[in-house]
Amino acid sequence: MGYGSQAGHRPVCRGAHRVSFTLLWIPATILASLLQTARNLTQRSLTDVIGVVGATQVRFLFGLPFAVLFLVVVCLVADRLPPSIDLTVFGYTVAGALTQIAATALMLAAMRERSFAVTTAYTKTEPVQVAIFGALLLGDALTPGKFAAIAIATFGVVLVSWKPGEKLSRAGLRPAVLGVGAGAFFALSAIGYRGAIQALPDGGFFIRATTILAFGLALQTLVLTVYMLVANRAALMSSLRNWRRSLSAGFLGAAASQCWFIGFSLTSAANVRTLALIEVPLAQIASRRIFAEGTSWRELIGMALIVGGVGLLLMLALR
């Protein structure tokens, strides 16, 4: 018995009751955004202590035990083994795992040069990219209304990140390139993981999402641990010495990914990543309260556009 149907969209029959999980992607994505904002803050604080690669590795190495625990619990409740992983699932998961590593490293590198909020805004150019990739690679539907919602929200992101009068120098361009590059790799990662979840041969949406989460984190942990043992053992040892903060980042990362993957199993990656733009206002709030980074009127207008675009997307999704 699984959680939901094979596709995750059809209702589940239980006696005289029919329960639909179709719109569960909305609260799952909102929770994922909250958890990811908290994880990014934790990783940013670790960057100064153990470096970019060390902080990148933390979310995977220390997140894997939690992902495995999630999978064990789901299998026990569902009374079944995880779905089998074939070459197609393996390929999609490898693509999602490796591009997520690259995205996280680029994001943390950008955060060392620009504010937490602005870097978050740069990475959130992702939805337009993920919508196009999803339509081309997975056949996800992209209606004119949905594309308009994505475009409005993304323009809000650009408005938040752009500073009037700022000269386009190499120093100013570098964090922008890093942030937008991170957004591109996050887009490819979302497509890879959604493709892997869809390619699993059986199981409900919950067990398929949790299976890919555990498998993806295992691959990422293996790749980064081997790399750091060879190239940066000091950062690996430092992350182990700072195990309390590392464990917090790992748990927040695993919990956020669990919610992201539930969203990917129920709707297109473009829908999930556009709703996830609520992270930009969350990052602004965090910047003001934690890092004493101010917010201008231009940034407030940009955030209003983000909220408006997200609101339009939800209206279309709820029809």
PDB file of C-alpha atoms in Angstrom:
ATOM      1  CA  MET A   1       0.000   0.000   0.000  1.00  0.00           C
ATOM      2  CA  GLY A   2       1.457   3.429  -0.932  1.00  0.00           C
ATOM      3  CA  TYR A   3       0.653   7.042  -0.206  1.00  0.00           C
ATOM      4  CA  GLY A   4      -1.673   8.132  -2.970  1.00  0.00           C
ATOM      5  CA  SER A   5      -1.803   6.804  -6.479  1.00  0.00           C
ATOM      6  CA  GLN A   6       0.981   5.943  -8.903  1.00  0.00           C
ATOM      7  CA  ALA A   7       0.888   9.411 -10.441  1.00  0.00           C
ATOM      8  CA  GLY A   8       0.121  11.102  -7.155  1.00  0.00           C
ATOM      9  CA  HIS A   9      -2.794  13.043  -8.706  1.00  0.00           C
ATOM     10  CA  ARG A  10      -5.772  10.674  -8.538  1.00  0.00           C
ATOM     11  CA  PRO A  11      -7.866  10.424  -5.376  1.00  0.00           C
ATOM     12  CA  VAL A  12      -7.414   7.556  -2.931  1.00  0.00           C
ATOM     13  CA  CYS A  13     -10.460   5.463  -1.997  1.00  0.00           C
ATOM     14  CA  ARG A  14     -10.903   4.551   1.643  1.00  0.00           C
ATOM     15  CA  GLY A  15     -14.281   3.067   2.257  1.00  0.00           C
ATOM     16  CA  ALA A  16     -16.897   5.681   1.399  1.00  0.00           C
ATOM     17  CA  HIS A  17     -14.351   8.505   1.481  1.00  0.00           C
ATOM     18  CA  ARG A  18     -12.186   9.809  -1.347  1.00  0.00           C
ATOM     19  CA  VAL A  19      -9.087  11.781  -0.451  1.00  0.00           C
ATOM     20  CA  SER A  20      -7.218  13.818  -3.064  1.00  0.00           C
ATOM     21  CA  PHE A  21      -3.607  14.836  -2.510  1.00  0.00           C
ATOM     22  CA  THR A  22      -3.400  16.935  -5.686  1.00  0.00           C
ATOM     23  CA  LEU A  23      -3.011  20.291  -3.894  1.00  0.00           C
ATOM     24  CA  LEU A  24      -0.685  18.996  -1.194  1.00  0.00           C
ATOM     25  CA  TRP A  25       2.174  20.459  -3.268  1.00  0.00           C
ATOM     26  CA  ILE A  26       1.178  23.955  -2.083  1.00  0.00           C
ATOM     27  CA  PRO A  27       1.697  23.509   1.691  1.00  0.00           C
ATOM     28  CA  ALA A  28       4.650  21.183   0.988  1.00  0.00           C
ATOM     29  CA  THR A  29       6.367  23.890  -1.084  1.00  0.00           C
ATOM     30  CA  ILE A  30       5.675  26.634   1.467  1.00  0.00           C
ATOM     31  CA  LEU A  31       7.130  24.459   4.245  1.00  0.00           C
ATOM     32  CA  ALA A  32      10.120  23.600   2.041  1.00  0.00           C
ATOM     33  CA  SER A  33      10.769  27.313   1.486  1.00  0.00           C
ATOM     34  CA  LEU A  34      10.724  28.022   5.217  1.00  0.00           C
ATOM     35  CA  LEU A  35      13.053  25.110   5.953  1.00  0.00           C
ATOM     36  CA  GLN A  36      15.406  26.033   3.112  1.00  0.00           C
ATOM     37  CA  THR A  37      15.678  29.640   4.284  1.00  0.00           C
ATOM     38  CA  ALA A  38      16.683  28.374   7.728  1.00  0.00           C
ATOM     39  CA  ARG A  39      19.154  25.914   6.185  1.00  0.00           C
ATOM     40  CA  ASN A  40      20.737  28.604   3.991  1.00  0.00           C
ATOM     41  CA  LEU A  41      21.248  30.788   7.049  1.00  0.00           C
ATOM     42  CA  THR A  42      22.917  27.904   8.877  1.00  0.00           C
ATOM     43  CA  GLN A  43      25.134  27.084   5.888  1.00  0.00           C
ATOM     44  CA  ARG A  44      26.115  30.722   5.462  1.00  0.00           C
ATOM     45  CA  SER A  45      27.362  30.845   9.056  1.00  0.00           C
ATOM     46  CA  LEU A  46      29.367  27.669   8.429  1.00  0.00           C
ATOM     47  CA  THR A  47      30.983  29.071   5.269  1.00  0.00           C
ATOM     48  CA  ASP A  48      33.183  31.427   7.283  1.00  0.00           C
ATOM     49  CA  VAL A  49      34.325  28.530   9.466  1.00  0.00           C
ATOM     50  CA  ILE A  50      34.865  25.628   7.047  1.00  0.00           C
ATOM     51  CA  GLY A  51      34.814  27.278   3.598  1.00  0.00           C
ATOM     52  CA  VAL A  52      32.446  27.005   0.623  1.00  0.00           C
ATOM     53  CA  VAL A  53      33.124  23.338  -0.202  1.00  0.00           C
ATOM     54  CA  GLY A  54      32.903  22.300   3.441  1.00  0.00           C
ATOM     55  CA  ALA A  55      29.597  24.114   3.933  1.00  0.00           C
ATOM     56  CA  THR A  56      28.273  22.622   0.672  1.00  0.00           C
ATOM     57  CA  GLN A  57      29.140  19.108   1.830  1.00  0.00           C
ATOM     58  CA  VAL A  58      27.435  19.547   5.218  1.00  0.00           C
ATOM     59  CA  ARG A  59      23.860  19.521   3.901  1.00  0.00           C
ATOM     60  CA  PHE A  60      24.481  16.167   2.195  1.00  0.00           C
ATOM     61  CA  LEU A  61      26.686  14.240   4.653  1.00  0.00           C
ATOM     62  CA  PHE A  62      24.688  15.292   7.705  1.00  0.00           C
ATOM     63  CA  GLY A  63      21.357  15.150   5.863  1.00  0.00           C
ATOM     64  CA  LEU A  64      21.733  11.537   4.689  1.00  0.00           C
ATOM     65  CA  PRO A  65      20.942   9.886   8.068  1.00  0.00           C
ATOM     66  CA  PHE A  66      17.697  11.848   8.290  1.00  0.00           C
ATOM     67  CA  ALA A  67      16.731  10.946   4.706  1.00  0.00           C
ATOM     68  CA  VAL A  68      17.338   7.258   5.447  1.00  0.00           C
ATOM     69  CA  LEU A  69      15.233   7.581   8.611  1.00  0.00           C
ATOM     70  CA  PHE A  70      12.414   9.202   6.614  1.00  0.00           C
ATOM     71  CA  LEU A  71      12.525   6.325   4.109  1.00  0.00           C
ATOM     72  CA  VAL A  72      12.478   3.649   6.822  1.00  0.00           C
ATOM     73  CA  VAL A  73       9.457   5.266   8.488  1.00  0.00           C
ATOM     74  CA  VAL A  74       7.571   5.614   5.186  1.00  0.00           C
ATOM     75  CA  CYS A  75       8.294   1.967   4.249  1.00  0.00           C
ATOM     76  CA  LEU A  76       7.106   0.760   7.652  1.00  0.00           C
ATOM     77  CA  VAL A  77       3.892   2.769   7.437  1.00  0.00           C
ATOM     78  CA  ALA A  78       3.297   1.718   3.805  1.00  0.00           C
ATOM     79  CA  ASP A  79       4.225  -1.896   4.644  1.00  0.00           C
ATOM     80  CA  ARG A  80       6.381  -2.321   1.546  1.00  0.00           C
ATOM     81  CA  LEU A  81       9.918  -1.991   0.206  1.00  0.00           C
ATOM     82  CA  PRO A  82      11.057   1.095  -1.742  1.00  0.00           C
ATOM     83  CA  PRO A  83      10.417   1.040  -5.521  1.00  0.00           C
ATOM     84  CA  SER A  84      13.185  -0.483  -7.626  1.00  0.00           C
ATOM     85  CA  ILE A  85      15.694   1.850  -9.296  1.00  0.00           C
ATOM     86  CA  ASP A  86      16.426   1.174 -12.976  1.00  0.00           C
ATOM     87  CA  LEU A  87      18.922   2.874 -15.293  1.00  0.00           C
ATOM     88  CA  THR A  88      16.500   5.660 -16.220  1.00  0.00           C
ATOM     89  CA  VAL A  89      15.835   6.515 -12.574  1.00  0.00           C
ATOM     90  CA  PHE A  90      19.565   6.260 -11.849  1.00  0.00           C
ATOM     91  CA  GLY A  91      20.421   8.651 -14.687  1.00  0.00           C
ATOM     92  CA  TYR A  92      17.865  11.270 -13.669  1.00  0.00           C
ATOM     93  CA  THR A  93      18.956  11.068 -10.021  1.00  0.00           C
ATOM     94  CA  VAL A  94      22.657  11.422 -10.861  1.00  0.00           C
ATOM     95  CA  ALA A  95      21.840  14.492 -12.971  1.00  0.00           C
ATOM     96  CA  GLY A  96      19.762  15.999 -10.166  1.00  0.00           C
ATOM     97  CA  ALA A  97      22.359  15.204  -7.498  1.00  0.00           C
ATOM     98  CA  LEU A  98      25.402  16.581  -9.331  1.00  0.00           C
ATOM     99  CA  THR A  99      23.687  19.777 -10.503  1.00  0.00           C
ATOM    100  CA  GLN A 100      22.420  20.387  -6.960  1.00  0.00           C
ATOM    101  CA  ILE A 101      25.980  20.157  -5.625  1.00  0.00           C
ATOM    102  CA  ALA A 102      27.122  22.713  -8.206  1.00  0.00           C
ATOM    103  CA  ALA A 103      24.149  24.985  -7.465  1.00  0.00           C
ATOM    104  CA  THR A 104      24.754  24.942  -3.706  1.00  0.00           C
ATOM    105  CA  ALA A 105      28.468  25.705  -4.103  1.00  0.00           C
ATOM    106  CA  LEU A 106      27.777  28.638  -6.463  1.00  0.00           C
ATOM    107  CA  MET A 107      25.085  30.009  -4.147  1.00  0.00           C
ATOM    108  CA  LEU A 108      27.350  29.927  -1.081  1.00  0.00           C
ATOM    109  CA  ALA A 109      30.192  31.517  -3.066  1.00  0.00           C
ATOM    110  CA  ALA A 110      27.845  34.347  -4.110  1.00  0.00           C
ATOM    111  CA  MET A 111      26.718  34.826  -0.502  1.00  0.00           C
ATOM    112  CA  ARG A 112      30.301  35.570   0.495  1.00  0.00           C
ATOM    113  CA  GLU A 113      30.286  38.581  -1.868  1.00  0.00           C
ATOM    114  CA  ARG A 114      26.733  39.944  -1.704  1.00  0.00           C
ATOM    115  CA  SER A 115      23.980  40.077   0.894  1.00  0.00           C
ATOM    116  CA  PHE A 116      21.991  36.996   1.837  1.00  0.00           C
ATOM    117  CA  ALA A 117      18.781  38.518   0.425  1.00  0.00           C
ATOM    118  CA  VAL A 118      20.282  39.669  -2.904  1.00  0.00           C
ATOM    119  CA  THR A 119      21.989  36.306  -3.478  1.00  0.00           C
ATOM    120  CA  THR A 120      18.702  34.535  -2.798  1.00  0.00           C
ATOM    121  CA  ALA A 121      17.093  36.825  -5.389  1.00  0.00           C
ATOM    122  CA  TYR A 122      19.763  35.976  -7.981  1.00  0.00           C
ATOM    123  CA  THR A 123      19.153  32.252  -7.548  1.00  0.00           C
ATOM    124  CA  LYS A 124      15.420  32.786  -7.969  1.00  0.00           C
ATOM    125  CA  THR A 125      15.800  33.536 -11.658  1.00  0.00           C
ATOM    126  CA  GLU A 126      15.374  29.757 -11.669  1.00  0.00           C
ATOM    127  CA  PRO A 127      11.596  29.450 -12.386  1.00  0.00           C
ATOM    128  CA  VAL A 128      11.752  30.679 -15.997  1.00  0.00           C
ATOM    129  CA  GLN A 129      14.605  28.278 -16.661  1.00  0.00           C
ATOM    130  CA  VAL A 130      12.905  25.360 -14.927  1.00  0.00           C
ATOM    131  CA  ALA A 131       9.651  26.021 -16.825  1.00  0.00           C
ATOM    132  CA  ILE A 132      11.458  25.863 -20.159  1.00  0.00           C
ATOM    133  CA  PHE A 133      13.564  22.830 -19.203  1.00  0.00           C
ATOM    134  CA  GLY A 134      10.486  21.060 -17.831  1.00  0.00           C
ATOM    135  CA  ALA A 135       8.496  21.661 -21.007  1.00  0.00           C
ATOM    136  CA  LEU A 136      11.359  20.508 -23.225  1.00  0.00           C
ATOM    137  CA  LEU A 137      12.660  17.537 -21.220  1.00  0.00           C
ATOM    138  CA  LEU A 138       9.655  16.213 -19.294  1.00  0.00           C
ATOM    139  CA  GLY A 139       6.692  17.470 -21.303  1.00  0.00           C
ATOM    140  CA  ASP A 140       5.312  19.512 -18.390  1.00  0.00           C
ATOM    141  CA  ALA A 141       2.415  21.737 -19.473  1.00  0.00           C
ATOM    142  CA  LEU A 142       3.266  25.443 -19.767  1.00  0.00           C
ATOM    143  CA  THR A 143       0.165  27.546 -20.480  1.00  0.00           C
ATOM    144  CA  PRO A 144       0.362  31.272 -21.362  1.00  0.00           C
ATOM    145  CA  GLY A 145      -1.169  32.144 -17.986  1.00  0.00           C
ATOM    146  CA  LYS A 146       1.389  30.139 -16.064  1.00  0.00           C
ATOM    147  CA  PHE A 147       4.258  31.597 -18.070  1.00  0.00           C
ATOM    148  CA  ALA A 148       2.926  35.111 -17.373  1.00  0.00           C
ATOM    149  CA  ALA A 149       2.831  34.355 -13.641  1.00  0.00           C
ATOM    150  CA  ILE A 150       6.403  33.050 -13.758  1.00  0.00           C
ATOM    151  CA  ALA A 151       7.566  36.081 -15.766  1.00  0.00           C
ATOM    152  CA  ILE A 152       5.950  38.584 -13.345  1.00  0.00           C
ATOM    153  CA  ALA A 153       7.511  36.901 -10.322  1.00  0.00           C
ATOM    154  CA  THR A 154      10.901  36.644 -12.013  1.00  0.00           C
ATOM    155  CA  PHE A 155      10.828  40.341 -12.997  1.00  0.00           C
ATOM    156  CA  GLY A 156      10.236  41.062  -9.324  1.00  0.00           C
ATOM    157  CA  VAL A 157      13.378  39.070  -8.552  1.00  0.00           C
ATOM    158  CA  VAL A 158      15.381  41.115 -11.071  1.00  0.00           C
ATOM    159  CA  LEU A 159      14.048  44.343  -9.535  1.00  0.00           C
ATOM    160  CA  VAL A 160      15.055  43.199  -6.068  1.00  0.00           C
ATOM    161  CA  SER A 161      18.595  42.332  -7.162  1.00  0.00           C
ATOM    162  CA  TRP A 162      19.265  45.349  -9.428  1.00  0.00           C
ATOM    163  CA  LYS A 163      20.827  48.466  -7.889  1.00  0.00           C
ATOM    164  CA  PRO A 164      20.376  51.798  -9.738  1.00  0.00           C
ATOM    165  CA  GLY A 165      23.662  53.506 -10.535  1.00  0.00           C
ATOM    166  CA  GLU A 166      25.746  50.432  -9.753  1.00  0.00           C
ATOM    167  CA  LYS A 167      28.649  50.230 -12.189  1.00  0.00           C
ATOM    168  CA  LEU A 168      29.048  46.986 -14.091  1.00  0.00           C
ATOM    169  CA  SER A 169      32.542  46.010 -12.970  1.00  0.00           C
ATOM    170  CA  ARG A 170      34.129  42.600 -12.788  1.00  0.00           C
ATOM    171  CA  ALA A 171      33.754  42.678  -9.003  1.00  0.00           C
ATOM    172  CA  GLY A 172      30.057  43.578  -9.271  1.00  0.00           C
ATOM    173  CA  LEU A 173      29.386  41.104 -12.064  1.00  0.00           C
ATOM    174  CA  ARG A 174      30.954  38.100 -10.353  1.00  0.00           C
ATOM    175  CA  PRO A 175      28.308  37.551  -7.602  1.00  0.00           C
ATOM    176  CA  ALA A 176      25.525  38.096 -10.158  1.00  0.00           C
ATOM    177  CA  VAL A 177      26.996  35.442 -12.464  1.00  0.00           C
ATOM    178  CA  LEU A 178      27.478  33.079  -9.517  1.00  0.00           C
ATOM    179  CA  GLY A 179      23.901  33.615  -8.306  1.00  0.00           C
ATOM    180  CA  VAL A 180      22.239  33.269 -11.709  1.00  0.00           C
ATOM    181  CA  GLY A 181      24.449  30.253 -12.442  1.00  0.00           C
ATOM    182  CA  ALA A 182      23.264  28.717  -9.170  1.00  0.00           C
ATOM    183  CA  GLY A 183      19.671  29.298 -10.304  1.00  0.00           C
ATOM    184  CA  ALA A 184      20.351  27.502 -13.593  1.00  0.00           C
ATOM    185  CA  PHE A 185      21.829  24.487 -11.837  1.00  0.00           C
ATOM    186  CA  PHE A 186      18.968  24.444  -9.310  1.00  0.00           C
ATOM    187  CA  ALA A 187      16.579  24.395 -12.294  1.00  0.00           C
ATOM    188  CA  LEU A 188      18.371  21.420 -13.851  1.00  0.00           C
ATOM    189  CA  SER A 189      18.434  19.700 -10.457  1.00  0.00           C
ATOM    190  CA  ALA A 190      14.667  20.127 -10.049  1.00  0.00           C
ATOM    191  CA  ILE A 191      14.087  18.660 -13.520  1.00  0.00           C
ATOM    192  CA  GLY A 192      16.407  15.727 -12.784  1.00  0.00           C
ATOM    193  CA  TYR A 193      14.715  14.872  -9.499  1.00  0.00           C
ATOM    194  CA  ARG A 194      11.183  15.226 -10.890  1.00  0.00           C
ATOM    195  CA  GLY A 195      12.183  13.010 -13.806  1.00  0.00           C
ATOM    196  CA  ALA A 196      13.529  10.392 -11.376  1.00  0.00           C
ATOM    197  CA  ILE A 197      10.359  10.438  -9.260  1.00  0.00           C
ATOM    198  CA  GLN A 198       8.168  10.076 -12.343  1.00  0.00           C
ATOM    199  CA  ALA A 199      10.332   7.243 -13.731  1.00  0.00           C
ATOM    200  CA  LEU A 200       9.972   5.005 -10.663  1.00  0.00           C
ATOM    201  CA  PRO A 201       7.884   1.988 -11.701  1.00  0.00           C
ATOM    202  CA  ASP A 202       5.483   1.818  -8.773  1.00  0.00           C
ATOM    203  CA  GLY A 203       4.467   3.279  -5.417  1.00  0.00           C
ATOM    204  CA  GLY A 204       2.516   6.306  -4.230  1.00  0.00           C
ATOM    205  CA  PHE A 205       3.863   9.846  -4.381  1.00  0.00           C
ATOM    206  CA  PHE A 206       5.191   9.844  -0.806  1.00  0.00           C
ATOM    207  CA  ILE A 207       7.314   6.722  -1.014  1.00  0.00           C
ATOM    208  CA  ARG A 208       8.601   7.644  -4.488  1.00  0.00           C
ATOM    209  CA  ALA A 209       9.635  11.127  -3.297  1.00  0.00           C
ATOM    210  CA  THR A 210      11.341   9.722  -0.186  1.00  0.00           C
ATOM    211  CA  THR A 211      13.144   6.997  -2.159  1.00  0.00           C
ATOM    212  CA  ILE A 212      14.705   9.531  -4.537  1.00  0.00           C
ATOM    213  CA  LEU A 213      15.606  11.807  -1.628  1.00  0.00           C
ATOM    214  CA  ALA A 214      17.565   9.056   0.142  1.00  0.00           C
ATOM    215  CA  PHE A 215      19.187   7.802  -3.074  1.00  0.00           C
ATOM    216  CA  GLY A 216      20.137  11.308  -4.195  1.00  0.00           C
ATOM    217  CA  LEU A 217      21.673  12.231  -0.837  1.00  0.00           C
ATOM    218  CA  ALA A 218      23.622   8.949  -0.777  1.00  0.00           C
ATOM    219  CA  LEU A 219      25.132   9.753  -4.188  1.00  0.00           C
ATOM    220  CA  GLN A 220      25.949  13.324  -3.165  1.00  0.00           C
ATOM    221  CA  THR A 221      27.520  12.231   0.126  1.00  0.00           C
ATOM    222  CA  LEU A 222      29.692   9.664  -1.667  1.00  0.00           C
ATOM    223  CA  VAL A 223      30.887  12.133  -4.313  1.00  0.00           C
ATOM    224  CA  LEU A 224      31.658  14.978  -1.928  1.00  0.00           C
ATOM    225  CA  THR A 225      33.219  12.848   0.812  1.00  0.00           C
ATOM    226  CA  VAL A 226      35.627  11.206  -1.648  1.00  0.00           C
ATOM    227  CA  TYR A 227      36.459  14.605  -3.148  1.00  0.00           C
ATOM    228  CA  MET A 228      37.120  16.189   0.240  1.00  0.00           C
ATOM    229  CA  LEU A 229      39.221  13.271   1.475  1.00  0.00           C
ATOM    230  CA  VAL A 230      41.447  13.804  -1.551  1.00  0.00           C
ATOM    231  CA  ALA A 231      41.360  17.582  -2.010  1.00  0.00           C
ATOM    232  CA  ASN A 232      40.225  19.237   1.224  1.00  0.00           C
ATOM    233  CA  ARG A 233      40.458  16.903   4.198  1.00  0.00           C
ATOM    234  CA  ALA A 234      40.840  19.829   6.613  1.00  0.00           C
ATOM    235  CA  ALA A 235      37.375  21.178   5.713  1.00  0.00           C
ATOM    236  CA  LEU A 236      35.837  17.718   6.165  1.00  0.00           C
ATOM    237  CA  MET A 237      37.421  17.355   9.605  1.00  0.00           C
ATOM    238  CA  SER A 238      36.297  20.872  10.500  1.00  0.00           C
ATOM    239  CA  SER A 239      32.690  20.057   9.583  1.00  0.00           C
ATOM    240  CA  LEU A 240      32.872  17.024  11.882  1.00  0.00           C
ATOM    241  CA  ARG A 241      34.279  19.158  14.700  1.00  0.00           C
ATOM    242  CA  ASN A 242      31.429  21.630  14.192  1.00  0.00           C
ATOM    243  CA  TRP A 243      28.958  18.763  14.258  1.00  0.00           C
ATOM    244  CA  ARG A 244      26.197  20.587  16.113  1.00  0.00           C
ATOM    245  CA  ARG A 245      25.738  23.307  13.497  1.00  0.00           C
ATOM    246  CA  SER A 246      26.467  20.791  10.733  1.00  0.00           C
ATOM    247  CA  LEU A 247      23.772  18.457  12.058  1.00  0.00           C
ATOM    248  CA  SER A 248      21.282  21.327  12.139  1.00  0.00           C
ATOM    249  CA  ALA A 249      22.058  22.195   8.511  1.00  0.00           C
ATOM    250  CA  GLY A 250      21.779  18.509   7.561  1.00  0.00           C
ATOM    251  CA  PHE A 251      18.380  18.068   9.191  1.00  0.00           C
ATOM    252  CA  LEU A 252      16.994  21.299   7.731  1.00  0.00           C
ATOM    253  CA  GLY A 253      18.328  20.342   4.291  1.00  0.00           C
ATOM    254  CA  ALA A 254      16.855  16.827   4.403  1.00  0.00           C
ATOM    255  CA  ALA A 255      13.494  18.074   5.680  1.00  0.00           C
ATOM    256  CA  ALA A 256      13.360  20.813   3.024  1.00  0.00           C
ATOM    257  CA  SER A 257      14.262  18.339   0.273  1.00  0.00           C
ATOM    258  CA  GLN A 258      11.588  15.918   1.486  1.00  0.00           C
ATOM    259  CA  CYS A 259       8.998  18.668   1.034  1.00  0.00           C
ATOM    260  CA  TRP A 260      10.440  19.741  -2.355  1.00  0.00           C
ATOM    261  CA  PHE A 261      10.268  16.156  -3.618  1.00  0.00           C
ATOM    262  CA  ILE A 262       6.683  15.752  -2.456  1.00  0.00           C
ATOM    263  CA  GLY A 263       5.900  18.851  -4.509  1.00  0.00           C
ATOM    264  CA  PHE A 264       7.776  17.475  -7.552  1.00  0.00           C
ATOM    265  CA  SER A 265       5.814  14.222  -7.301  1.00  0.00           C
ATOM    266  CA  LEU A 266       2.465  16.034  -7.467  1.00  0.00           C
ATOM    267  CA  THR A 267       2.917  18.890  -9.956  1.00  0.00           C
ATOM    268  CA  SER A 268       5.384  20.378 -12.439  1.00  0.00           C
ATOM    269  CA  ALA A 269       8.744  21.620 -11.206  1.00  0.00           C
ATOM    270  CA  ALA A 270       7.851  25.078 -12.600  1.00  0.00           C
ATOM    271  CA  ASN A 271       4.822  25.337 -10.292  1.00  0.00           C
ATOM    272  CA  VAL A 272       6.882  24.300  -7.273  1.00  0.00           C
ATOM    273  CA  ARG A 273       9.803  26.612  -8.016  1.00  0.00           C
ATOM    274  CA  THR A 274       7.575  29.615  -8.731  1.00  0.00           C
ATOM    275  CA  LEU A 275       5.711  29.243  -5.451  1.00  0.00           C
ATOM    276  CA  ALA A 276       9.144  28.884  -3.828  1.00  0.00           C
ATOM    277  CA  LEU A 277       9.831  32.533  -4.705  1.00  0.00           C
ATOM    278  CA  ILE A 278       8.304  33.360  -1.331  1.00  0.00           C
ATOM    279  CA  GLU A 279      11.865  32.680  -0.156  1.00  0.00           C
ATOM    280  CA  VAL A 280      12.868  36.133  -1.434  1.00  0.00           C
ATOM    281  CA  PRO A 281      10.647  38.061   1.032  1.00  0.00           C
ATOM    282  CA  LEU A 282      11.656  35.559   3.727  1.00  0.00           C
ATOM    283  CA  ALA A 283      15.322  36.254   2.979  1.00  0.00           C
ATOM    284  CA  GLN A 284      14.687  40.006   3.192  1.00  0.00           C
ATOM    285  CA  ILE A 285      13.110  39.577   6.604  1.00  0.00           C
ATOM    286  CA  ALA A 286      16.033  37.421   7.738  1.00  0.00           C
ATOM    287  CA  SER A 287      18.541  39.980   6.421  1.00  0.00           C
ATOM    288  CA  ARG A 288      16.883  42.802   8.344  1.00  0.00           C
ATOM    289  CA  ARG A 289      16.598  40.900  11.594  1.00  0.00           C
ATOM    290  CA  ILE A 290      19.813  38.861  11.602  1.00  0.00           C
ATOM    291  CA  PHE A 291      22.319  40.652   9.365  1.00  0.00           C
ATOM    292  CA  ALA A 292      20.983  44.246   9.713  1.00  0.00           C
ATOM    293  CA  GLU A 293      20.716  44.537   5.914  1.00  0.00           C
ATOM    294  CA  GLY A 294      18.183  47.219   4.918  1.00  0.00           C
ATOM    295  CA  THR A 295      15.348  47.018   2.375  1.00  0.00           C
ATOM    296  CA  SER A 296      14.678  49.804  -0.167  1.00  0.00           C
ATOM    297  CA  TRP A 297      11.407  50.813  -1.828  1.00  0.00           C
ATOM    298  CA  ARG A 298      12.633  49.252  -5.060  1.00  0.00           C
ATOM    299  CA  GLU A 299      13.152  45.946  -3.268  1.00  0.00           C
ATOM    300  CA  LEU A 300       9.702  46.198  -1.688  1.00  0.00           C
ATOM    301  CA  ILE A 301       8.096  46.752  -5.128  1.00  0.00           C
ATOM    302  CA  GLY A 302      10.058  43.778  -6.454  1.00  0.00           C
ATOM    303  CA  MET A 303       8.835  41.611  -3.603  1.00  0.00           C
ATOM    304  CA  ALA A 304       5.256  42.747  -4.295  1.00  0.00           C
ATOM    305  CA  LEU A 305       5.651  41.587  -7.910  1.00  0.00           C
ATOM    306  CA  ILE A 306       6.985  38.250  -6.666  1.00  0.00           C
ATOM    307  CA  VAL A 307       4.000  37.804  -4.384  1.00  0.00           C
ATOM    308  CA  GLY A 308       1.653  38.866  -7.213  1.00  0.00           C
ATOM    309  CA  GLY A 309       3.167  36.378  -9.655  1.00  0.00           C
ATOM    310  CA  VAL A 310       2.986  33.601  -7.096  1.00  0.00           C
ATOM    311  CA  GLY A 311      -0.616  34.537  -6.302  1.00  0.00           C
ATOM    312  CA  LEU A 312      -1.546  34.367 -10.008  1.00  0.00           C
ATOM    313  CA  LEU A 313       0.090  30.951 -10.303  1.00  0.00           C
ATOM    314  CA  LEU A 314      -1.898  29.653  -7.327  1.00  0.00           C
ATOM    315  CA  MET A 315      -5.158  31.020  -8.759  1.00  0.00           C
ATOM    316  CA  LEU A 316      -4.468  29.146 -12.011  1.00  0.00           C
ATOM    317  CA  ALA A 317      -3.488  25.989 -10.110  1.00  0.00           C
ATOM    318  CA  LEU A 318      -6.648  26.041  -7.973  1.00  0.00           C
ATOM    319  CA  ARG A 319      -9.034  26.310 -10.947  1.00  0.00           C
TER     320      ARG A 319
END
